[in-house]
Amino acid sequence: MRRGTILGLRVTAVVLSFALVLEGPDFLLLAVRDVRLWLPIGVVSGILTLPLLWWQGVGLVPPWTMPVYDTDTARWRVGVYHLVCSVLVAWLWTYPTLRVVAWVHRWRGLDAAAGTVPADAVSVAAGLVLSALVFLLPALVIFIRLSTFRTTVDLRTARVADLLRPGVVGIGSYLLVGVVVSLASFLATTA
């Protein structure tokens, strides 16, 4: 069972990385026009989740720089990595999220103009949550696969909880805060 899980993680990470290399540039180019959306959300979400680096030793950083794995990296440097990764993830997450929000809006039977955020708060909230859940799984797989690089993590001997905890706390907390900040920003601009 453990060998199958490890093999599944490796295959999924390779497939996701390959898809990210092929489709990532398109997502990034499409998201450039939405800089007014992702830049403030990425910065604010990154700042709000920054205390997790100090309290839990995990954050939205490459695994080999996390304080939980590496105590030698300077805290200020890890903080800068966290903020940069927060903005990059917001950039990568924006275009697919807008598509998911539009899909949820259409699924509810409402019309939306192409390329715009609908004025319906329920559609936006549901789309944000769905997008975060869809984004969490591949990001978690890639994070776990990268955690073996330059760290003491060994996929064959580590407990599943030890593999999942840093990724779920680091990525999941950022996505949760990102959803809240995005929804608050939407409500503030439409009110």
JSON list of C-alpha atoms in Angstrom, two decimals:
[
{"chain": "A", "resi": 1, "resn": "MET", "atom": "CA", "xyz": [0.00, 0.00, 0.00]},
{"chain": "A", "resi": 2, "resn": "ARG", "atom": "CA", "xyz": [2.79, 2.40, 0.94]},
{"chain": "A", "resi": 3, "resn": "ARG", "atom": "CA", "xyz": [4.71, 1.67, -2.28]},
{"chain": "A", "resi": 4, "resn": "GLY", "atom": "CA", "xyz": [1.56, 2.30, -4.32]},
{"chain": "A", "resi": 5, "resn": "THR", "atom": "CA", "xyz": [0.98, 5.61, -2.52]},
{"chain": "A", "resi": 6, "resn": "ILE", "atom": "CA", "xyz": [4.57, 6.71, -3.11]},
{"chain": "A", "resi": 7, "resn": "LEU", "atom": "CA", "xyz": [4.37, 5.70, -6.76]},
{"chain": "A", "resi": 8, "resn": "GLY", "atom": "CA", "xyz": [1.05, 7.53, -7.08]},
{"chain": "A", "resi": 9, "resn": "LEU", "atom": "CA", "xyz": [2.56, 10.67, -5.55]},
{"chain": "A", "resi": 10, "resn": "ARG", "atom": "CA", "xyz": [5.50, 10.56, -7.92]},
{"chain": "A", "resi": 11, "resn": "VAL", "atom": "CA", "xyz": [3.42, 9.96, -11.04]},
{"chain": "A", "resi": 12, "resn": "THR", "atom": "CA", "xyz": [0.90, 12.65, -10.07]},
{"chain": "A", "resi": 13, "resn": "ALA", "atom": "CA", "xyz": [3.67, 15.14, -9.32]},
{"chain": "A", "resi": 14, "resn": "VAL", "atom": "CA", "xyz": [5.32, 14.48, -12.69]},
{"chain": "A", "resi": 15, "resn": "VAL", "atom": "CA", "xyz": [2.01, 14.81, -14.57]},
{"chain": "A", "resi": 16, "resn": "LEU", "atom": "CA", "xyz": [1.05, 17.98, -12.69]},
{"chain": "A", "resi": 17, "resn": "SER", "atom": "CA", "xyz": [4.49, 19.50, -13.16]},
{"chain": "A", "resi": 18, "resn": "PHE", "atom": "CA", "xyz": [4.36, 18.69, -16.87]},
{"chain": "A", "resi": 19, "resn": "ALA", "atom": "CA", "xyz": [0.89, 20.27, -17.16]},
{"chain": "A", "resi": 20, "resn": "LEU", "atom": "CA", "xyz": [2.08, 23.30, -15.21]},
{"chain": "A", "resi": 21, "resn": "VAL", "atom": "CA", "xyz": [5.05, 23.73, -17.55]},
{"chain": "A", "resi": 22, "resn": "LEU", "atom": "CA", "xyz": [2.79, 23.50, -20.59]},
{"chain": "A", "resi": 23, "resn": "GLU", "atom": "CA", "xyz": [-0.21, 25.51, -19.37]},
{"chain": "A", "resi": 24, "resn": "GLY", "atom": "CA", "xyz": [1.40, 27.67, -16.69]},
{"chain": "A", "resi": 25, "resn": "PRO", "atom": "CA", "xyz": [2.76, 30.33, -19.08]},
{"chain": "A", "resi": 26, "resn": "ASP", "atom": "CA", "xyz": [-0.67, 30.70, -20.66]},
{"chain": "A", "resi": 27, "resn": "PHE", "atom": "CA", "xyz": [-2.30, 31.12, -17.26]},
{"chain": "A", "resi": 28, "resn": "LEU", "atom": "CA", "xyz": [0.33, 33.66, -16.27]},
{"chain": "A", "resi": 29, "resn": "LEU", "atom": "CA", "xyz": [-0.04, 35.65, -19.48]},
{"chain": "A", "resi": 30, "resn": "LEU", "atom": "CA", "xyz": [-3.83, 35.62, -19.16]},
{"chain": "A", "resi": 31, "resn": "ALA", "atom": "CA", "xyz": [-3.57, 36.68, -15.52]},
{"chain": "A", "resi": 32, "resn": "VAL", "atom": "CA", "xyz": [-1.33, 39.67, -16.32]},
{"chain": "A", "resi": 33, "resn": "ARG", "atom": "CA", "xyz": [-4.37, 41.69, -17.34]},
{"chain": "A", "resi": 34, "resn": "ASP", "atom": "CA", "xyz": [-5.92, 40.99, -13.92]},
{"chain": "A", "resi": 35, "resn": "VAL", "atom": "CA", "xyz": [-3.02, 42.44, -11.95]},
{"chain": "A", "resi": 36, "resn": "ARG", "atom": "CA", "xyz": [-5.41, 44.73, -10.06]},
{"chain": "A", "resi": 37, "resn": "LEU", "atom": "CA", "xyz": [-7.00, 41.58, -8.62]},
{"chain": "A", "resi": 38, "resn": "TRP", "atom": "CA", "xyz": [-4.11, 39.28, -7.79]},
{"chain": "A", "resi": 39, "resn": "LEU", "atom": "CA", "xyz": [-1.41, 41.67, -6.63]},
{"chain": "A", "resi": 40, "resn": "PRO", "atom": "CA", "xyz": [-3.25, 43.13, -3.61]},
{"chain": "A", "resi": 41, "resn": "ILE", "atom": "CA", "xyz": [-4.78, 39.76, -2.72]},
{"chain": "A", "resi": 42, "resn": "GLY", "atom": "CA", "xyz": [-1.38, 38.04, -2.91]},
{"chain": "A", "resi": 43, "resn": "VAL", "atom": "CA", "xyz": [0.35, 40.67, -0.79]},
{"chain": "A", "resi": 44, "resn": "VAL", "atom": "CA", "xyz": [-2.39, 40.91, 1.85]},
{"chain": "A", "resi": 45, "resn": "SER", "atom": "CA", "xyz": [-2.81, 37.13, 2.08]},
{"chain": "A", "resi": 46, "resn": "GLY", "atom": "CA", "xyz": [0.95, 36.70, 2.33]},
{"chain": "A", "resi": 47, "resn": "ILE", "atom": "CA", "xyz": [1.23, 39.25, 5.14]},
{"chain": "A", "resi": 48, "resn": "LEU", "atom": "CA", "xyz": [-1.71, 37.74, 7.03]},
{"chain": "A", "resi": 49, "resn": "THR", "atom": "CA", "xyz": [-0.24, 34.21, 6.85]},
{"chain": "A", "resi": 50, "resn": "LEU", "atom": "CA", "xyz": [3.33, 35.30, 7.62]},
{"chain": "A", "resi": 51, "resn": "PRO", "atom": "CA", "xyz": [2.97, 34.64, 11.40]},
{"chain": "A", "resi": 52, "resn": "LEU", "atom": "CA", "xyz": [2.56, 30.91, 10.66]},
{"chain": "A", "resi": 53, "resn": "LEU", "atom": "CA", "xyz": [6.25, 30.81, 9.76]},
{"chain": "A", "resi": 54, "resn": "TRP", "atom": "CA", "xyz": [7.16, 31.91, 13.27]},
{"chain": "A", "resi": 55, "resn": "TRP", "atom": "CA", "xyz": [4.48, 29.97, 15.20]},
{"chain": "A", "resi": 56, "resn": "GLN", "atom": "CA", "xyz": [4.33, 26.69, 13.26]},
{"chain": "A", "resi": 57, "resn": "GLY", "atom": "CA", "xyz": [7.54, 26.74, 11.21]},
{"chain": "A", "resi": 58, "resn": "VAL", "atom": "CA", "xyz": [5.61, 26.29, 7.95]},
{"chain": "A", "resi": 59, "resn": "GLY", "atom": "CA", "xyz": [4.41, 28.65, 5.26]},
{"chain": "A", "resi": 60, "resn": "LEU", "atom": "CA", "xyz": [3.97, 29.10, 1.56]},
{"chain": "A", "resi": 61, "resn": "VAL", "atom": "CA", "xyz": [7.66, 28.65, 0.82]},
{"chain": "A", "resi": 62, "resn": "PRO", "atom": "CA", "xyz": [9.76, 25.96, -0.83]},
{"chain": "A", "resi": 63, "resn": "PRO", "atom": "CA", "xyz": [9.93, 23.06, 1.67]},
{"chain": "A", "resi": 64, "resn": "TRP", "atom": "CA", "xyz": [13.71, 23.16, 1.98]},
{"chain": "A", "resi": 65, "resn": "THR", "atom": "CA", "xyz": [13.56, 26.72, 3.35]},
{"chain": "A", "resi": 66, "resn": "MET", "atom": "CA", "xyz": [10.85, 26.10, 5.96]},
{"chain": "A", "resi": 67, "resn": "PRO", "atom": "CA", "xyz": [11.97, 26.53, 9.57]},
{"chain": "A", "resi": 68, "resn": "VAL", "atom": "CA", "xyz": [10.41, 23.17, 10.44]},
{"chain": "A", "resi": 69, "resn": "TYR", "atom": "CA", "xyz": [12.95, 21.45, 8.15]},
{"chain": "A", "resi": 70, "resn": "ASP", "atom": "CA", "xyz": [15.83, 23.92, 8.05]},
{"chain": "A", "resi": 71, "resn": "THR", "atom": "CA", "xyz": [16.82, 26.04, 11.03]},
{"chain": "A", "resi": 72, "resn": "ASP", "atom": "CA", "xyz": [19.85, 27.55, 9.24]},
{"chain": "A", "resi": 73, "resn": "THR", "atom": "CA", "xyz": [17.95, 29.80, 6.81]},
{"chain": "A", "resi": 74, "resn": "ALA", "atom": "CA", "xyz": [17.54, 33.33, 8.15]},
{"chain": "A", "resi": 75, "resn": "ARG", "atom": "CA", "xyz": [13.98, 34.19, 9.24]},
{"chain": "A", "resi": 76, "resn": "TRP", "atom": "CA", "xyz": [13.88, 37.39, 7.19]},
{"chain": "A", "resi": 77, "resn": "ARG", "atom": "CA", "xyz": [14.85, 35.43, 4.10]},
{"chain": "A", "resi": 78, "resn": "VAL", "atom": "CA", "xyz": [12.09, 32.86, 4.67]},
{"chain": "A", "resi": 79, "resn": "GLY", "atom": "CA", "xyz": [9.66, 35.76, 5.13]},
{"chain": "A", "resi": 80, "resn": "VAL", "atom": "CA", "xyz": [10.70, 37.23, 1.77]},
{"chain": "A", "resi": 81, "resn": "TYR", "atom": "CA", "xyz": [10.29, 33.79, 0.12]},
{"chain": "A", "resi": 82, "resn": "HIS", "atom": "CA", "xyz": [6.82, 33.56, 1.66]},
{"chain": "A", "resi": 83, "resn": "LEU", "atom": "CA", "xyz": [5.73, 36.95, 0.30]},
{"chain": "A", "resi": 84, "resn": "VAL", "atom": "CA", "xyz": [7.15, 36.24, -3.16]},
{"chain": "A", "resi": 85, "resn": "CYS", "atom": "CA", "xyz": [5.48, 32.82, -3.29]},
{"chain": "A", "resi": 86, "resn": "SER", "atom": "CA", "xyz": [2.22, 34.38, -2.08]},
{"chain": "A", "resi": 87, "resn": "VAL", "atom": "CA", "xyz": [2.18, 36.82, -4.97]},
{"chain": "A", "resi": 88, "resn": "LEU", "atom": "CA", "xyz": [3.18, 34.11, -7.47]},
{"chain": "A", "resi": 89, "resn": "VAL", "atom": "CA", "xyz": [0.44, 31.75, -6.28]},
{"chain": "A", "resi": 90, "resn": "ALA", "atom": "CA", "xyz": [-2.13, 34.56, -6.44]},
{"chain": "A", "resi": 91, "resn": "TRP", "atom": "CA", "xyz": [-0.94, 35.27, -9.99]},
{"chain": "A", "resi": 92, "resn": "LEU", "atom": "CA", "xyz": [-1.22, 31.61, -10.99]},
{"chain": "A", "resi": 93, "resn": "TRP", "atom": "CA", "xyz": [-4.54, 31.15, -9.17]},
{"chain": "A", "resi": 94, "resn": "THR", "atom": "CA", "xyz": [-6.36, 34.19, -10.62]},
{"chain": "A", "resi": 95, "resn": "TYR", "atom": "CA", "xyz": [-7.30, 33.11, -14.15]},
{"chain": "A", "resi": 96, "resn": "PRO", "atom": "CA", "xyz": [-8.54, 29.62, -13.23]},
{"chain": "A", "resi": 97, "resn": "THR", "atom": "CA", "xyz": [-10.47, 31.12, -10.30]},
{"chain": "A", "resi": 98, "resn": "LEU", "atom": "CA", "xyz": [-12.21, 33.63, -12.55]},
{"chain": "A", "resi": 99, "resn": "ARG", "atom": "CA", "xyz": [-13.18, 30.77, -14.86]},
{"chain": "A", "resi": 100, "resn": "VAL", "atom": "CA", "xyz": [-14.53, 28.71, -11.94]},
{"chain": "A", "resi": 101, "resn": "VAL", "atom": "CA", "xyz": [-16.51, 31.70, -10.61]},
{"chain": "A", "resi": 102, "resn": "ALA", "atom": "CA", "xyz": [-18.04, 32.25, -14.07]},
{"chain": "A", "resi": 103, "resn": "TRP", "atom": "CA", "xyz": [-18.85, 28.53, -14.35]},
{"chain": "A", "resi": 104, "resn": "VAL", "atom": "CA", "xyz": [-20.58, 28.55, -10.94]},
{"chain": "A", "resi": 105, "resn": "HIS", "atom": "CA", "xyz": [-22.51, 31.65, -11.96]},
{"chain": "A", "resi": 106, "resn": "ARG", "atom": "CA", "xyz": [-23.69, 29.99, -15.19]},
{"chain": "A", "resi": 107, "resn": "TRP", "atom": "CA", "xyz": [-24.44, 26.73, -13.34]},
{"chain": "A", "resi": 108, "resn": "ARG", "atom": "CA", "xyz": [-26.80, 28.67, -11.07]},
{"chain": "A", "resi": 109, "resn": "GLY", "atom": "CA", "xyz": [-28.67, 29.74, -14.22]},
{"chain": "A", "resi": 110, "resn": "LEU", "atom": "CA", "xyz": [-27.45, 33.35, -14.32]},
{"chain": "A", "resi": 111, "resn": "ASP", "atom": "CA", "xyz": [-25.83, 35.17, -17.23]},
{"chain": "A", "resi": 112, "resn": "ALA", "atom": "CA", "xyz": [-22.43, 36.79, -16.96]},
{"chain": "A", "resi": 113, "resn": "ALA", "atom": "CA", "xyz": [-20.45, 38.83, -19.44]},
{"chain": "A", "resi": 114, "resn": "ALA", "atom": "CA", "xyz": [-17.30, 37.10, -20.59]},
{"chain": "A", "resi": 115, "resn": "GLY", "atom": "CA", "xyz": [-14.18, 38.16, -18.72]},
{"chain": "A", "resi": 116, "resn": "THR", "atom": "CA", "xyz": [-15.99, 39.97, -15.89]},
{"chain": "A", "resi": 117, "resn": "VAL", "atom": "CA", "xyz": [-16.63, 39.09, -12.29]},
{"chain": "A", "resi": 118, "resn": "PRO", "atom": "CA", "xyz": [-20.36, 38.57, -11.70]},
{"chain": "A", "resi": 119, "resn": "ALA", "atom": "CA", "xyz": [-22.11, 40.85, -9.21]},
{"chain": "A", "resi": 120, "resn": "ASP", "atom": "CA", "xyz": [-23.62, 37.86, -7.38]},
{"chain": "A", "resi": 121, "resn": "ALA", "atom": "CA", "xyz": [-21.86, 37.31, -4.03]},
{"chain": "A", "resi": 122, "resn": "VAL", "atom": "CA", "xyz": [-23.05, 33.70, -3.73]},
{"chain": "A", "resi": 123, "resn": "SER", "atom": "CA", "xyz": [-21.53, 32.75, -7.08]},
{"chain": "A", "resi": 124, "resn": "VAL", "atom": "CA", "xyz": [-18.28, 34.49, -6.21]},
{"chain": "A", "resi": 125, "resn": "ALA", "atom": "CA", "xyz": [-18.05, 32.86, -2.77]},
{"chain": "A", "resi": 126, "resn": "ALA", "atom": "CA", "xyz": [-18.87, 29.38, -4.10]},
{"chain": "A", "resi": 127, "resn": "GLY", "atom": "CA", "xyz": [-16.45, 29.81, -7.00]},
{"chain": "A", "resi": 128, "resn": "LEU", "atom": "CA", "xyz": [-13.65, 30.95, -4.70]},
{"chain": "A", "resi": 129, "resn": "VAL", "atom": "CA", "xyz": [-14.12, 28.00, -2.35]},
{"chain": "A", "resi": 130, "resn": "LEU", "atom": "CA", "xyz": [-14.35, 25.50, -5.21]},
{"chain": "A", "resi": 131, "resn": "SER", "atom": "CA", "xyz": [-11.27, 26.97, -6.87]},
{"chain": "A", "resi": 132, "resn": "ALA", "atom": "CA", "xyz": [-9.30, 26.81, -3.62]},
{"chain": "A", "resi": 133, "resn": "LEU", "atom": "CA", "xyz": [-10.25, 23.15, -3.11]},
{"chain": "A", "resi": 134, "resn": "VAL", "atom": "CA", "xyz": [-9.31, 22.28, -6.68]},
{"chain": "A", "resi": 135, "resn": "PHE", "atom": "CA", "xyz": [-6.01, 24.17, -6.37]},
{"chain": "A", "resi": 136, "resn": "LEU", "atom": "CA", "xyz": [-5.14, 22.64, -2.98]},
{"chain": "A", "resi": 137, "resn": "LEU", "atom": "CA", "xyz": [-4.87, 19.02, -4.12]},
{"chain": "A", "resi": 138, "resn": "PRO", "atom": "CA", "xyz": [-2.32, 19.44, -6.94]},
{"chain": "A", "resi": 139, "resn": "ALA", "atom": "CA", "xyz": [-0.37, 22.02, -4.95]},
{"chain": "A", "resi": 140, "resn": "LEU", "atom": "CA", "xyz": [-0.24, 19.60, -2.02]},
{"chain": "A", "resi": 141, "resn": "VAL", "atom": "CA", "xyz": [1.01, 16.75, -4.20]},
{"chain": "A", "resi": 142, "resn": "ILE", "atom": "CA", "xyz": [3.75, 18.91, -5.71]},
{"chain": "A", "resi": 143, "resn": "PHE", "atom": "CA", "xyz": [4.66, 20.26, -2.25]},
{"chain": "A", "resi": 144, "resn": "ILE", "atom": "CA", "xyz": [5.00, 16.74, -0.80]},
{"chain": "A", "resi": 145, "resn": "ARG", "atom": "CA", "xyz": [7.06, 15.62, -3.76]},
{"chain": "A", "resi": 146, "resn": "LEU", "atom": "CA", "xyz": [9.37, 18.66, -3.41]},
{"chain": "A", "resi": 147, "resn": "SER", "atom": "CA", "xyz": [9.72, 18.12, 0.34]},
{"chain": "A", "resi": 148, "resn": "THR", "atom": "CA", "xyz": [12.26, 15.35, -0.28]},
{"chain": "A", "resi": 149, "resn": "PHE", "atom": "CA", "xyz": [14.62, 17.82, -1.99]},
{"chain": "A", "resi": 150, "resn": "ARG", "atom": "CA", "xyz": [17.37, 19.04, 0.38]},
{"chain": "A", "resi": 151, "resn": "THR", "atom": "CA", "xyz": [15.43, 18.06, 3.52]},
{"chain": "A", "resi": 152, "resn": "THR", "atom": "CA", "xyz": [15.43, 15.05, 5.84]},
{"chain": "A", "resi": 153, "resn": "VAL", "atom": "CA", "xyz": [12.05, 13.87, 4.54]},
{"chain": "A", "resi": 154, "resn": "ASP", "atom": "CA", "xyz": [12.01, 10.35, 3.13]},
{"chain": "A", "resi": 155, "resn": "LEU", "atom": "CA", "xyz": [8.78, 9.28, 1.45]},
{"chain": "A", "resi": 156, "resn": "ARG", "atom": "CA", "xyz": [9.40, 5.62, 2.27]},
{"chain": "A", "resi": 157, "resn": "THR", "atom": "CA", "xyz": [9.77, 6.05, 6.02]},
{"chain": "A", "resi": 158, "resn": "ALA", "atom": "CA", "xyz": [7.81, 9.21, 6.87]},
{"chain": "A", "resi": 159, "resn": "ARG", "atom": "CA", "xyz": [4.33, 8.99, 8.35]},
{"chain": "A", "resi": 160, "resn": "VAL", "atom": "CA", "xyz": [1.52, 10.32, 6.17]},
{"chain": "A", "resi": 161, "resn": "ALA", "atom": "CA", "xyz": [0.60, 12.90, 8.83]},
{"chain": "A", "resi": 162, "resn": "ASP", "atom": "CA", "xyz": [4.19, 14.20, 8.84]},
{"chain": "A", "resi": 163, "resn": "LEU", "atom": "CA", "xyz": [4.07, 14.57, 5.05]},
{"chain": "A", "resi": 164, "resn": "LEU", "atom": "CA", "xyz": [0.66, 16.23, 4.90]},
{"chain": "A", "resi": 165, "resn": "ARG", "atom": "CA", "xyz": [0.83, 18.60, 7.88]},
{"chain": "A", "resi": 166, "resn": "PRO", "atom": "CA", "xyz": [3.36, 21.15, 6.53]},
{"chain": "A", "resi": 167, "resn": "GLY", "atom": "CA", "xyz": [1.68, 21.30, 3.14]},
{"chain": "A", "resi": 168, "resn": "VAL", "atom": "CA", "xyz": [-1.87, 21.52, 4.46]},
{"chain": "A", "resi": 169, "resn": "VAL", "atom": "CA", "xyz": [-0.93, 24.20, 7.00]},
{"chain": "A", "resi": 170, "resn": "GLY", "atom": "CA", "xyz": [1.27, 26.20, 4.61]},
{"chain": "A", "resi": 171, "resn": "ILE", "atom": "CA", "xyz": [-0.81, 25.99, 1.42]},
{"chain": "A", "resi": 172, "resn": "GLY", "atom": "CA", "xyz": [-4.23, 25.47, 2.99]},
{"chain": "A", "resi": 173, "resn": "SER", "atom": "CA", "xyz": [-3.96, 28.41, 5.36]},
{"chain": "A", "resi": 174, "resn": "TYR", "atom": "CA", "xyz": [-2.83, 30.67, 2.53]},
{"chain": "A", "resi": 175, "resn": "LEU", "atom": "CA", "xyz": [-5.73, 29.56, 0.31]},
{"chain": "A", "resi": 176, "resn": "LEU", "atom": "CA", "xyz": [-8.21, 30.00, 3.17]},
{"chain": "A", "resi": 177, "resn": "VAL", "atom": "CA", "xyz": [-6.95, 33.52, 3.85]},
{"chain": "A", "resi": 178, "resn": "GLY", "atom": "CA", "xyz": [-6.90, 34.18, 0.09]},
{"chain": "A", "resi": 179, "resn": "VAL", "atom": "CA", "xyz": [-10.56, 33.20, -0.20]},
{"chain": "A", "resi": 180, "resn": "VAL", "atom": "CA", "xyz": [-11.50, 35.43, 2.74]},
{"chain": "A", "resi": 181, "resn": "VAL", "atom": "CA", "xyz": [-9.46, 38.38, 1.44]},
{"chain": "A", "resi": 182, "resn": "SER", "atom": "CA", "xyz": [-10.83, 37.94, -2.10]},
{"chain": "A", "resi": 183, "resn": "LEU", "atom": "CA", "xyz": [-14.41, 37.77, -0.86]},
{"chain": "A", "resi": 184, "resn": "ALA", "atom": "CA", "xyz": [-13.91, 40.77, 1.43]},
{"chain": "A", "resi": 185, "resn": "SER", "atom": "CA", "xyz": [-12.37, 42.71, -1.46]},
{"chain": "A", "resi": 186, "resn": "PHE", "atom": "CA", "xyz": [-15.30, 41.77, -3.70]},
{"chain": "A", "resi": 187, "resn": "LEU", "atom": "CA", "xyz": [-17.86, 42.79, -1.09]},
{"chain": "A", "resi": 188, "resn": "ALA", "atom": "CA", "xyz": [-16.04, 46.08, -0.40]},
{"chain": "A", "resi": 189, "resn": "THR", "atom": "CA", "xyz": [-15.96, 47.01, -4.09]},
{"chain": "A", "resi": 190, "resn": "THR", "atom": "CA", "xyz": [-19.58, 46.07, -4.83]},
{"chain": "A", "resi": 191, "resn": "ALA", "atom": "CA", "xyz": [-21.16, 47.57, -1.72]}
]
